[in-house]
Coordinates of C-alpha atoms in Angstrom, one line a residue:
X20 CA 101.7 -24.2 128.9
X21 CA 103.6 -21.1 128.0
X22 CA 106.7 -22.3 125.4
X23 CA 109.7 -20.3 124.2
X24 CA 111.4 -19.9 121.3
X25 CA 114.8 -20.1 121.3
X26 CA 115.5 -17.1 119.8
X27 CA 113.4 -15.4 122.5
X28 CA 115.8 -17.0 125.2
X29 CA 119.1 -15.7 123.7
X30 CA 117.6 -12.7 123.9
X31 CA 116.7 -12.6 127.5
X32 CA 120.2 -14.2 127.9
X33 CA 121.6 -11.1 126.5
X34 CA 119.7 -8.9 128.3
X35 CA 120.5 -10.4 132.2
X36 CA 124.3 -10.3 130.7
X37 CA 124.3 -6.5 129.7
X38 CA 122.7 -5.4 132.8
X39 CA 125.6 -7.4 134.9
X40 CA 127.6 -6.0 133.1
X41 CA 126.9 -3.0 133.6
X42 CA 126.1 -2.9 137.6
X43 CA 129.8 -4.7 137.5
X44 CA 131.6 -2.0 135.9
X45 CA 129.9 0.5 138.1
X46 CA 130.9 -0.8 141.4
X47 CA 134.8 -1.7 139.7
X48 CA 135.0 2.4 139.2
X49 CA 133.9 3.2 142.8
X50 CA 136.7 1.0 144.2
X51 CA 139.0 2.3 142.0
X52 CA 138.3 6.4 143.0
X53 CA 138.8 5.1 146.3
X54 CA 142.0 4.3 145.8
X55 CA 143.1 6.8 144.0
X56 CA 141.6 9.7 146.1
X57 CA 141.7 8.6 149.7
X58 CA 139.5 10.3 152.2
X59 CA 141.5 12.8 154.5
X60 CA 140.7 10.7 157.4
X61 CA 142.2 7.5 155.8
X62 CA 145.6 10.0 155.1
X63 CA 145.3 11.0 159.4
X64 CA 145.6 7.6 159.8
X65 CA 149.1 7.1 158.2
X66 CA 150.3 10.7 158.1
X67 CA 153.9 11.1 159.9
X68 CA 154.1 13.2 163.0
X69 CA 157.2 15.7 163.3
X70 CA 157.8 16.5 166.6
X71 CA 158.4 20.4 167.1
X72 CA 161.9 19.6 168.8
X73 CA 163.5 18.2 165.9
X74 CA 161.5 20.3 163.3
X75 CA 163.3 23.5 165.5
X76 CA 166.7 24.3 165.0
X77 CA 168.9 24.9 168.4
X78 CA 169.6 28.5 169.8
X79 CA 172.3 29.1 172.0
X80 CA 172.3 31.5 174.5
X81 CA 174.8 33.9 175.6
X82 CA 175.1 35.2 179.3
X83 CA 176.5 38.0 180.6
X84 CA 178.5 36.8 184.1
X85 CA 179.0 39.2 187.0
X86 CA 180.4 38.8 189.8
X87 CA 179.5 40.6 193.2
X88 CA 181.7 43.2 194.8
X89 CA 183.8 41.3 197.7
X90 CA 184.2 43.3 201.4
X91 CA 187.7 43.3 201.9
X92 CA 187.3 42.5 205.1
X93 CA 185.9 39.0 204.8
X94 CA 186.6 38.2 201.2
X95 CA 189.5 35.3 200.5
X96 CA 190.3 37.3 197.0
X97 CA 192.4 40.0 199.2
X98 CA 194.3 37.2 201.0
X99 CA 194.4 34.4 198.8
X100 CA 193.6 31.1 197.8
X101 CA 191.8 29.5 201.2
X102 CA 193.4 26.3 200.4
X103 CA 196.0 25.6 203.2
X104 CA 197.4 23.1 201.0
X105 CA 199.0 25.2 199.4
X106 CA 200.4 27.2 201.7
X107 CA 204.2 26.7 201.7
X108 CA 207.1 27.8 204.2
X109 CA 209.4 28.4 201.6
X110 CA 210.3 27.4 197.7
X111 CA 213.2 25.2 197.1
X112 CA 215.6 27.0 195.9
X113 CA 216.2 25.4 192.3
X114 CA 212.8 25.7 191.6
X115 CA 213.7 30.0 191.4
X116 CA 215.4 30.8 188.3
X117 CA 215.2 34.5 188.3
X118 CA 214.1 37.3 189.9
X119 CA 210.4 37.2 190.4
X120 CA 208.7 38.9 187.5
X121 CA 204.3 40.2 187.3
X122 CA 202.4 40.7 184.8
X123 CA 198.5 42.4 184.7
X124 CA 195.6 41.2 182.3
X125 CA 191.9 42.2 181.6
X126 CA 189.9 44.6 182.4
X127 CA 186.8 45.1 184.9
X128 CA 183.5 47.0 184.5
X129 CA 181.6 48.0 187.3
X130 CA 177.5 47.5 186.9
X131 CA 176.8 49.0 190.1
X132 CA 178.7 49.7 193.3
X133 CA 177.9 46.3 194.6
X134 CA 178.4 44.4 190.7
X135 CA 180.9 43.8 188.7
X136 CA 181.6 42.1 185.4
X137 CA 185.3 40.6 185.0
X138 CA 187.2 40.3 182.0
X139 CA 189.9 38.3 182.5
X140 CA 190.9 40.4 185.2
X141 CA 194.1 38.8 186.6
X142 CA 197.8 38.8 187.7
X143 CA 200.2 36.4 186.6
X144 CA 203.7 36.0 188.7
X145 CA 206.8 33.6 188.1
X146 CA 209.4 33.1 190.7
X147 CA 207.9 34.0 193.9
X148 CA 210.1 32.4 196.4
X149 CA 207.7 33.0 199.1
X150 CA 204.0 32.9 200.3
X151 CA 205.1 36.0 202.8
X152 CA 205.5 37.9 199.8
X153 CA 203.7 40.9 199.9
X154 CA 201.5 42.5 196.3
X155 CA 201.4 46.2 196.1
X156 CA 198.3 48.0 194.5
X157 CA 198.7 51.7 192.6
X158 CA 195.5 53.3 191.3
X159 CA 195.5 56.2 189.3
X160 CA 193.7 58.7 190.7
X161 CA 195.0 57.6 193.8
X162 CA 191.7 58.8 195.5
X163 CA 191.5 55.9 198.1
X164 CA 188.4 54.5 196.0
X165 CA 189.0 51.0 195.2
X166 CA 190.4 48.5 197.5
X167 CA 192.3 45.7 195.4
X168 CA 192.9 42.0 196.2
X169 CA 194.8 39.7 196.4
X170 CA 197.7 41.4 198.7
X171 CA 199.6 38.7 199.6
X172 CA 200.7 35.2 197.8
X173 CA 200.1 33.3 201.1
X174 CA 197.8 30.0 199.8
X175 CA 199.1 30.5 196.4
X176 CA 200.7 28.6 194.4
X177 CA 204.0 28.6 194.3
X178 CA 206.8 29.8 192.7
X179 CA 204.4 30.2 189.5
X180 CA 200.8 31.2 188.9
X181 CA 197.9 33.4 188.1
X182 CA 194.9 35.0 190.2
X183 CA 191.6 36.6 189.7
X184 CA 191.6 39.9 190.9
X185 CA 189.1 41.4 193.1
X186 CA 187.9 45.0 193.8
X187 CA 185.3 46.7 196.2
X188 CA 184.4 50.2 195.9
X189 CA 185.4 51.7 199.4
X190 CA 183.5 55.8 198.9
X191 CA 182.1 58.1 196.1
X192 CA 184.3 57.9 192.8
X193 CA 185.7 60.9 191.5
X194 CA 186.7 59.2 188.5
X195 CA 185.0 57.4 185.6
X196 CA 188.1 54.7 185.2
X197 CA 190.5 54.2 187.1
X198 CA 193.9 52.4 186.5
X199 CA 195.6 49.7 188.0
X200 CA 199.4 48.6 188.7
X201 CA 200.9 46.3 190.9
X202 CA 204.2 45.5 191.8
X203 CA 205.6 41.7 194.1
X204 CA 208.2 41.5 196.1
X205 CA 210.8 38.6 196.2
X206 CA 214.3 37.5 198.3
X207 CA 217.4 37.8 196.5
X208 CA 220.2 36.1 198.7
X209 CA 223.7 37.8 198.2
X210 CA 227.1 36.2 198.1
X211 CA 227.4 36.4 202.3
X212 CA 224.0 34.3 202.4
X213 CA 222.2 37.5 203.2
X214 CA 218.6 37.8 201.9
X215 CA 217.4 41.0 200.4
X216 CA 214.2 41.7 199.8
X217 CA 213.2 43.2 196.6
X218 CA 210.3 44.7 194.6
X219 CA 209.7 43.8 190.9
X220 CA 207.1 46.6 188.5
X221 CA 204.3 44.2 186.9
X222 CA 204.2 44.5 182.8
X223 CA 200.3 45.8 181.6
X224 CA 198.1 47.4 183.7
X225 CA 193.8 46.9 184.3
X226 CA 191.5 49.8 183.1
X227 CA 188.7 49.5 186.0
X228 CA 185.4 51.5 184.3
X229 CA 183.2 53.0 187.3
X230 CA 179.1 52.7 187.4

């Protein structure tokens, strides 16, 4: 029978200890890198995703608008407003508190013969006592060119307002720009009741540039 000491079992005591200690320590330190340095698929797994929408900023756009070149013979910009609404037999008289007065705005810039680009191209009127009254168009050259619109304030409103103008190109330009007045005419009623018509010179003019 095989006997120990008991200084020969501390020492094997000692021994078991140290090596668990030792394997212990090793697989704490493992752990502990993991921890610290995570694999790159454990970081995939909690990474945020930013979406390309909110990561871009917004860009507006800017777009040219044009407008096509209306026939005169079918377009509602040389008559009027096509809203018979509108349309009035005549203004009450308190609502005219002067002679009717025009004024012209804007400009317009032809693309091609066909398209145009309006800018603010308009006629504003006050005290128009009548939607029989008639709009008068002066180009200069006066070369029978350009055929202006509208021409007459039936289906507009009444006795104040404003209107888009519209202009076709009727033959070959001899021009690069052409200018536009306009002058309305009004009733004036004397002191026998007798109407009168007039004709009242629009303030400004519109510079028309040719293709």
């Amino acid at each position: 029978m095989i006997k120990f000491s008991s200084k020969a079992v501390f020492w094997v005591l000692v021994l078991v200890g140290g090596f668990g200690f030792i394997i212990f320590s090793s697989v704490s330190r493992n752990n502990v890198s993991d921890v610290e340095n995570p694999s790159s698929s454990s970081l995939a797994m909690v990474s945020p995703t930013i979406s390309p929408a909110n990561s871009s900023g917004i860009v507006s756009k800017i777009t040219k608008i044009v407008s096509p070149s209306p026939t005169p013979n079918d377009d509602e910009s040389f008559k009027g407003i096509p809203n018979q609404g509108l349309v009035q037999t005549s203004v009450p008289k308190e609502q005219i508190i002067g002679p009717a007065t025009c004024r012209l705005e804007g400009s317009i810039n032809f693309i091609s013969e066909d398209l145009y680009e309006s800018k603010g191209a308009k006629i504003v009127y006050n005290n128009v006592d009548s939607p029989a009254r008639l709009i008068f168009w002066k180009t200069t050259p006066d070369d029978g060119v350009l055929k202006i619109g509208p021409n007459i304030f039936s289906g507009l409103p009444l006795p104040n307002g404003e209107r888009e103008i519209g202009v076709s190109i009727e033959k070959a330009a001899s021009a690069k720009s052409y200018t536009l007045t306009a002058s309305v005419t009004y009733g004036e009623t004397d002191e026998r009741d007798v109407e009168k018509i007039k004709e009242a010179s629009c303030f400004g003019i519109i510079t028309v540039t040719m293709p």
